[in-house]
XYZ file of N, CA and C in Angstrom:
519
model
N 232.393 138.889 67.126
C 231.435 138.810 68.292
C 230.968 140.249 68.375
N 229.157 139.770 68.247
C 228.430 141.033 68.814
C 228.465 141.826 69.823
N 228.344 143.118 70.016
C 228.526 143.869 71.145
C 227.236 143.563 72.134
N 226.606 142.479 71.689
C 225.207 142.392 72.230
C 225.601 141.065 73.639
N 226.907 140.413 72.635
C 227.253 139.134 73.382
C 228.648 139.727 74.484
N 229.047 140.497 73.630
C 230.317 141.001 74.400
C 230.265 141.803 75.849
N 228.984 142.514 75.806
C 228.585 143.234 77.090
C 228.559 142.588 78.345
N 227.756 141.140 78.410
C 227.587 139.989 79.744
C 228.791 139.663 79.820
N 229.667 139.024 78.513
C 231.229 138.306 78.907
C 232.064 139.434 79.620
N 231.882 140.934 79.581
C 233.077 141.487 79.771
C 232.240 141.594 81.546
N 230.704 142.250 81.885
C 230.325 142.126 83.324
C 230.601 140.812 84.308
N 230.849 139.535 83.675
C 230.788 138.537 83.779
C 233.004 137.927 84.440
N 233.243 138.825 83.548
C 234.710 138.825 83.707
C 235.383 139.860 85.119
N 234.216 141.164 85.007
C 234.783 142.279 86.042
C 234.248 141.473 87.203
N 233.134 140.843 86.986
C 232.989 140.089 88.670
C 233.384 139.437 89.213
N 234.168 138.568 88.511
C 234.642 137.583 88.681
C 235.937 137.715 89.030
N 236.780 138.988 89.177
C 238.274 139.541 89.384
C 237.814 140.357 90.810
N 236.224 140.780 91.175
C 235.947 141.513 92.299
C 235.889 140.073 93.273
N 234.911 138.429 92.708
C 235.294 138.136 93.654
C 236.190 137.548 94.208
N 237.330 137.089 93.257
C 238.932 136.138 93.126
C 238.817 137.617 94.468
N 239.452 138.922 94.815
C 239.910 139.380 95.372
C 238.962 139.483 96.955
N 238.172 139.304 96.265
C 237.201 139.316 98.068
C 237.350 138.154 98.926
N 237.793 136.893 98.105
C 237.925 136.231 98.647
C 239.515 135.334 99.002
N 239.752 136.368 98.740
C 241.529 136.248 99.364
C 241.089 136.588 101.080
N 240.458 137.008 101.074
C 240.489 137.290 102.952
C 239.132 136.586 103.397
N 239.487 136.011 104.813
C 238.679 135.250 105.595
C 237.615 136.518 106.018
N 236.458 135.715 105.901
C 235.914 136.497 106.614
C 234.821 136.167 107.558
N 234.142 137.028 108.775
C 233.476 136.464 109.864
C 232.621 135.322 109.160
N 232.453 134.374 109.784
C 231.213 133.112 109.405
C 230.070 133.600 110.681
N 229.230 133.589 110.564
C 227.580 134.127 111.700
C 226.889 132.756 111.099
N 227.039 131.507 112.255
C 226.233 130.487 111.920
C 224.348 130.542 111.743
N 224.360 131.792 112.603
C 222.540 131.592 113.243
C 222.202 132.433 112.273
N 222.886 133.178 111.237
C 222.445 133.981 110.065
C 222.800 132.874 108.902
N 223.134 131.535 108.897
C 223.472 131.020 107.652
C 222.032 130.657 106.838
N 220.563 130.692 107.529
C 219.714 130.384 106.974
C 219.160 131.663 105.800
N 219.296 132.502 105.913
C 219.012 133.895 105.415
C 218.943 133.876 104.078
N 219.917 133.897 103.619
C 219.914 133.553 101.726
C 219.271 132.645 101.595
N 219.404 131.124 101.575
C 218.604 130.201 101.236
C 217.464 130.326 101.296
N 216.598 131.734 102.549
C 214.914 131.550 102.666
C 214.409 132.471 101.575
N 215.814 134.042 101.537
C 215.453 134.617 100.374
C 215.565 134.441 99.080
N 216.937 133.593 98.600
C 216.844 133.182 97.073
C 215.603 132.263 96.631
N 214.972 131.058 97.233
C 214.533 130.164 97.537
C 213.246 131.143 97.456
N 212.704 132.004 98.003
C 211.141 132.824 98.062
C 211.050 133.638 96.824
N 212.267 134.032 96.763
C 212.500 135.426 95.168
C 212.276 133.979 93.816
N 213.161 132.866 94.188
C 212.811 132.223 92.489
C 211.418 131.916 92.667
N 211.078 131.138 93.849
C 209.611 130.735 93.704
C 208.828 131.404 93.483
N 208.674 133.275 93.737
C 208.012 133.634 93.339
C 207.807 133.814 91.723
N 208.900 134.233 91.306
C 209.507 134.419 90.223
C 208.681 132.985 88.940
N 209.112 132.009 89.541
C 208.396 130.804 89.047
C 206.977 130.949 88.721
N 206.305 130.524 89.882
C 205.006 130.978 90.262
C 204.119 131.736 89.195
N 204.970 133.345 89.433
C 204.137 134.227 88.864
C 204.558 134.235 87.152
N 205.053 133.677 86.943
C 205.105 133.638 85.313
C 204.636 132.657 84.719
N 203.475 134.107 84.139
C 202.065 133.292 83.514
C 201.948 132.483 82.191
N 203.296 132.388 81.211
C 203.404 131.848 80.208
C 203.985 130.234 80.735
N 203.806 130.111 81.768
C 204.205 128.216 81.990
C 202.626 127.435 81.277
N 203.736 126.467 81.137
C 202.689 125.352 80.053
C 202.190 124.573 81.306
N 201.291 123.613 81.506
C 200.926 122.811 82.071
C 202.170 121.942 82.023
N 202.799 121.461 83.291
C 204.254 120.763 83.277
C 203.627 119.234 83.426
N 204.354 118.603 82.406
C 203.948 117.482 82.606
C 205.162 116.181 83.085
N 205.106 115.162 83.097
C 205.778 114.471 84.227
C 207.419 114.039 84.023
N 207.974 114.435 82.543
C 208.880 114.836 82.276
C 209.513 115.993 82.787
N 208.521 116.653 82.649
C 209.540 118.025 83.269
C 209.595 118.248 84.856
N 208.346 117.369 85.481
C 209.006 117.499 86.788
C 209.935 117.001 87.498
N 210.127 115.672 86.529
C 211.319 115.016 86.361
C 212.638 115.504 86.377
N 212.319 116.391 85.449
C 213.766 117.290 84.999
C 213.698 118.311 86.388
N 213.026 118.816 87.127
C 213.035 119.508 87.924
C 213.618 118.847 89.190
N 213.435 117.931 89.763
C 213.658 116.914 90.958
C 215.184 116.866 90.418
N 215.135 116.431 89.165
C 217.234 115.995 88.906
C 217.751 117.274 89.288
N 216.961 118.234 88.535
C 218.014 119.770 88.885
C 218.091 120.007 90.125
N 216.684 119.880 90.827
C 217.427 119.952 92.389
C 218.525 119.343 93.343
N 218.567 118.307 92.934
C 219.383 116.907 93.228
C 220.639 117.219 92.741
N 220.811 117.984 91.607
C 222.210 117.955 90.710
C 222.655 119.173 91.572
N 221.926 119.816 91.798
C 221.871 121.723 92.782
C 222.635 121.533 93.747
N 222.161 120.552 95.023
C 222.225 120.117 96.150
C 223.645 119.220 96.337
N 223.776 118.504 95.313
C 225.270 117.906 95.300
C 226.624 118.818 94.648
N 225.940 119.687 94.132
C 226.660 120.689 93.541
C 226.899 121.874 94.828
N 226.307 122.084 95.233
C 225.742 122.875 96.268
C 227.138 122.291 97.966
N 226.704 120.844 98.098
C 227.458 120.291 99.105
C 228.716 120.160 98.809
N 229.168 120.120 97.818
C 230.619 119.906 97.064
C 231.563 121.004 97.229
N 229.879 122.437 96.712
C 230.712 123.805 97.220
C 231.058 124.137 98.332
N 230.478 123.758 99.094
C 229.995 124.197 100.695
C 231.818 123.695 100.958
N 231.652 122.478 100.889
C 232.869 121.646 101.444
C 234.182 122.572 100.845
N 234.495 122.866 99.824
C 235.399 124.003 99.566
C 235.768 125.375 100.299
N 234.549 124.918 101.351
C 235.055 126.401 102.055
C 235.785 126.055 103.408
N 236.986 126.851 103.390
C 237.247 126.677 104.838
C 236.721 127.202 105.823
N 236.629 126.463 106.789
C 236.506 127.803 107.928
C 237.034 127.192 109.356
N 237.835 128.098 109.753
C 238.329 128.166 111.407
C 237.965 129.047 111.891
N 238.308 128.567 113.639
C 238.108 128.842 114.625
C 239.291 129.993 115.237
N 238.701 131.029 115.217
C 240.295 132.212 115.820
C 239.952 131.816 117.393
N 240.721 132.676 117.734
C 241.577 132.845 119.467
C 240.193 133.155 119.937
N 239.656 134.373 119.992
C 238.442 134.789 120.404
C 237.261 133.884 120.292
N 237.241 132.712 119.657
C 236.150 132.331 119.788
C 235.136 132.155 118.266
N 235.310 133.768 117.511
C 234.701 133.699 116.307
C 234.883 132.689 115.626
N 234.502 132.392 114.426
C 234.623 131.554 112.995
C 235.135 132.983 112.149
N 235.985 132.033 110.982
C 236.421 132.585 109.979
C 235.872 131.625 108.497
N 235.384 132.416 107.630
C 235.269 131.514 106.800
C 236.162 131.811 105.261
N 236.714 130.908 104.217
C 237.447 131.482 103.099
C 237.054 130.509 102.027
N 236.520 131.533 100.854
C 235.889 130.377 99.951
C 237.093 130.045 98.996
N 237.376 129.099 98.796
C 238.262 128.481 97.524
C 238.035 128.389 96.261
N 239.051 129.014 95.736
C 238.505 129.098 93.942
C 238.084 128.209 93.294
N 238.081 126.916 94.226
C 237.472 125.870 93.367
C 235.470 125.839 93.153
N 235.457 126.772 94.572
C 234.121 127.309 94.485
C 233.485 128.067 93.118
N 234.543 128.796 92.757
C 234.337 130.004 92.023
C 234.139 129.599 90.460
N 234.928 128.540 90.689
C 234.779 127.567 88.889
C 233.839 126.956 88.612
N 233.160 126.180 89.994
C 231.830 125.996 90.011
C 230.783 126.853 89.187
N 231.036 128.163 90.043
C 229.864 128.935 89.654
C 230.307 128.994 87.902
N 231.282 129.224 87.665
C 231.993 129.764 86.170
C 231.097 129.007 85.272
N 231.678 127.723 85.767
C 231.400 126.410 85.014
C 230.028 126.595 84.594
N 229.095 126.634 85.293
C 227.520 126.200 85.366
C 226.893 128.112 84.517
N 227.682 129.391 84.887
C 226.837 129.718 84.037
C 227.423 130.164 82.333
N 228.592 128.906 82.280
C 229.139 129.014 80.718
C 228.523 127.709 79.922
N 227.893 126.915 81.386
C 226.961 126.114 80.750
C 225.626 126.784 80.166
N 224.854 127.315 81.032
C 223.662 127.649 81.061
C 223.854 128.918 79.348
N 224.838 129.431 79.442
C 225.158 130.799 78.374
C 225.102 129.419 77.389
N 225.900 128.028 77.189
C 226.032 127.187 75.989
C 224.709 126.725 75.465
N 223.594 125.996 76.367
C 222.560 125.658 76.415
C 221.444 126.628 76.019
N 221.619 127.534 76.248
C 220.792 128.670 75.685
C 220.954 128.615 73.950
N 222.435 128.611 73.726
C 222.756 129.220 72.463
C 222.346 127.594 71.916
N 222.371 126.869 72.222
C 222.240 125.200 72.194
C 220.376 125.012 71.790
N 219.642 125.504 72.777
C 218.521 125.597 72.891
C 217.337 126.325 71.363
N 218.328 127.677 71.578
C 217.464 128.299 70.926
C 217.711 127.841 69.093
N 218.648 126.627 68.575
C 218.859 126.267 67.504
C 217.884 125.170 67.492
N 217.955 124.060 68.516
C 217.263 123.172 68.785
C 216.258 122.802 69.412
N 215.388 123.225 69.866
C 214.463 123.046 71.047
C 213.057 122.121 70.285
N 212.985 123.014 69.197
C 211.662 122.113 68.650
C 212.423 120.989 67.794
N 213.351 120.963 67.278
C 213.807 119.354 67.074
C 214.045 118.282 68.126
N 214.377 118.504 69.256
C 214.430 117.894 70.566
C 213.163 117.603 71.303
N 212.062 118.753 70.766
C 210.800 118.644 71.274
C 211.388 118.842 73.488
N 212.144 120.009 73.230
C 212.355 120.203 74.681
C 211.606 121.832 74.786
N 210.822 121.886 75.872
C 210.500 123.114 76.252
C 211.260 124.293 76.729
N 211.805 125.043 76.369
C 213.054 125.941 77.086
C 212.277 126.659 78.226
N 210.881 126.751 78.579
C 210.419 127.003 79.904
C 211.210 126.531 80.998
N 210.885 124.844 80.721
C 211.235 123.907 81.527
C 213.217 123.809 81.766
N 213.613 124.005 80.431
C 215.014 124.207 80.982
C 215.595 125.397 81.663
N 214.918 126.472 81.234
C 215.222 127.640 82.200
C 214.601 127.129 83.668
N 213.513 126.715 84.112
C 212.646 127.037 85.201
C 213.649 125.740 85.917
N 214.150 124.515 85.129
C 215.140 123.530 85.855
C 216.384 124.671 86.535
N 217.165 125.007 85.664
C 218.557 125.922 86.236
C 217.805 127.030 87.213
N 216.835 127.535 87.353
C 216.429 128.028 88.619
C 216.582 127.285 89.608
N 215.577 125.704 89.849
C 215.607 125.044 90.724
C 216.743 124.642 91.288
N 217.760 124.677 89.758
C 219.200 123.869 90.157
C 219.726 124.813 91.523
N 219.826 125.911 90.905
C 220.286 127.264 91.789
C 219.619 127.356 93.460
N 218.544 126.917 93.487
C 218.182 126.236 94.939
C 218.833 125.970 95.850
N 218.680 124.500 94.775
C 219.408 123.503 95.558
C 221.164 123.512 96.225
N 221.620 124.112 94.657
C 223.031 124.346 95.299
C 223.273 125.425 96.297
N 222.080 126.946 96.286
C 222.715 127.649 97.678
C 222.001 127.121 98.965
N 220.921 126.160 98.941
C 220.415 125.529 100.164
C 221.406 124.587 100.698
N 221.993 123.692 99.608
C 223.073 123.404 100.452
C 224.275 123.113 100.963
N 224.833 124.058 99.872
C 226.100 125.233 100.816
C 226.170 125.496 102.002
N 224.911 126.149 102.423
C 224.817 126.581 103.404
C 224.300 125.894 104.871
N 223.559 123.987 104.244
C 223.663 123.260 105.024
C 224.679 122.705 105.566
N 225.636 122.451 104.624
C 226.913 121.689 104.546
C 227.737 123.002 105.714
N 227.853 124.176 105.579
C 228.671 124.893 106.091
C 227.914 125.173 107.660
N 226.810 124.915 107.625
C 226.180 125.357 108.970
C 226.135 123.874 110.020
N 226.648 122.883 109.319
C 227.183 121.487 110.134
C 228.235 121.697 110.642
N 229.101 122.297 109.424
C 230.631 122.106 109.869
C 230.837 122.903 110.969
N 230.010 124.095 111.014
C 230.755 125.263 111.666
C 230.055 125.143 113.126
N 228.658 124.379 113.212
C 228.441 123.982 114.596
C 229.649 122.896 115.213
N 229.817 122.076 114.551
C 231.097 120.592 114.696
C 232.159 121.338 115.720
N 232.898 122.551 115.084
C 234.071 123.804 115.158
C 233.588 123.818 116.172
N 232.086 124.745 116.642
C 231.684 125.474 117.821
C 231.687 124.567 118.425
N 231.438 123.623 118.948
C 231.493 122.328 120.293
C 232.400 121.817 120.378
N 233.509 122.377 119.355
C 234.858 121.482 120.443
C 235.189 120.869 119.182
N 235.041 120.417 118.430
C 235.409 119.404 117.776
C 236.115 119.809 116.161
N 237.005 118.992 115.494
C 237.726 119.691 114.505
C 236.968 119.916 112.947
N 237.199 120.244 111.980
C 236.726 120.397 110.705
C 237.636 119.265 110.127
N 236.729 118.446 109.830
C 237.340 117.070 108.982
C 237.362 117.672 107.745
N 237.736 119.268 106.952
C 237.872 119.593 105.977
C 238.514 119.027 104.756
N 238.704 118.320 104.068
C 239.838 117.944 103.389
C 239.213 118.504 101.912
N 240.460 119.182 101.444
C 240.676 120.295 100.162
C 239.848 119.116 98.596
N 238.805 120.141 98.526
C 238.692 118.766 96.997
C 239.731 119.281 96.180
N 240.079 118.054 95.609
C 240.857 118.268 94.580
C 240.043 118.391 92.799
N 240.748 119.063 92.271
C 239.996 119.826 90.776
C 239.938 118.302 89.941
């Protein structure tokens, strides 16, 4: 394996270890601020997609790929949001703890993207695929994932704060 390949893999491994250690403890959840991350990510990705001057004129199949990517990202985000445990503390605050299942989902997505990149480099022309469309679809998938995860968490947090129960069921892998 070349050093160019090993560098990112080592970085991802270190990041995974840090995230796993960080997710072992509960963190304060502020439902009124759950909108911030989706707005920032959507804005930054949107500006990045818009500013890329190398975009060809997208045809109907590209737009279909973008819609499918957004929908799949939304489903993955909703599922990832459901894996997060939200509890109401005696003082009325909310605590959230991420599940390792959510991290496994994200790692799987990174692995799929890396594998797809290798496959795209070798077969894009033969399959008549546009690498820009595939890359943009992954970015749009990320928007769907982040937005729907936060929407799911917000809905559950409001229900818990209103005195209801979190009908959270641990999602089996």
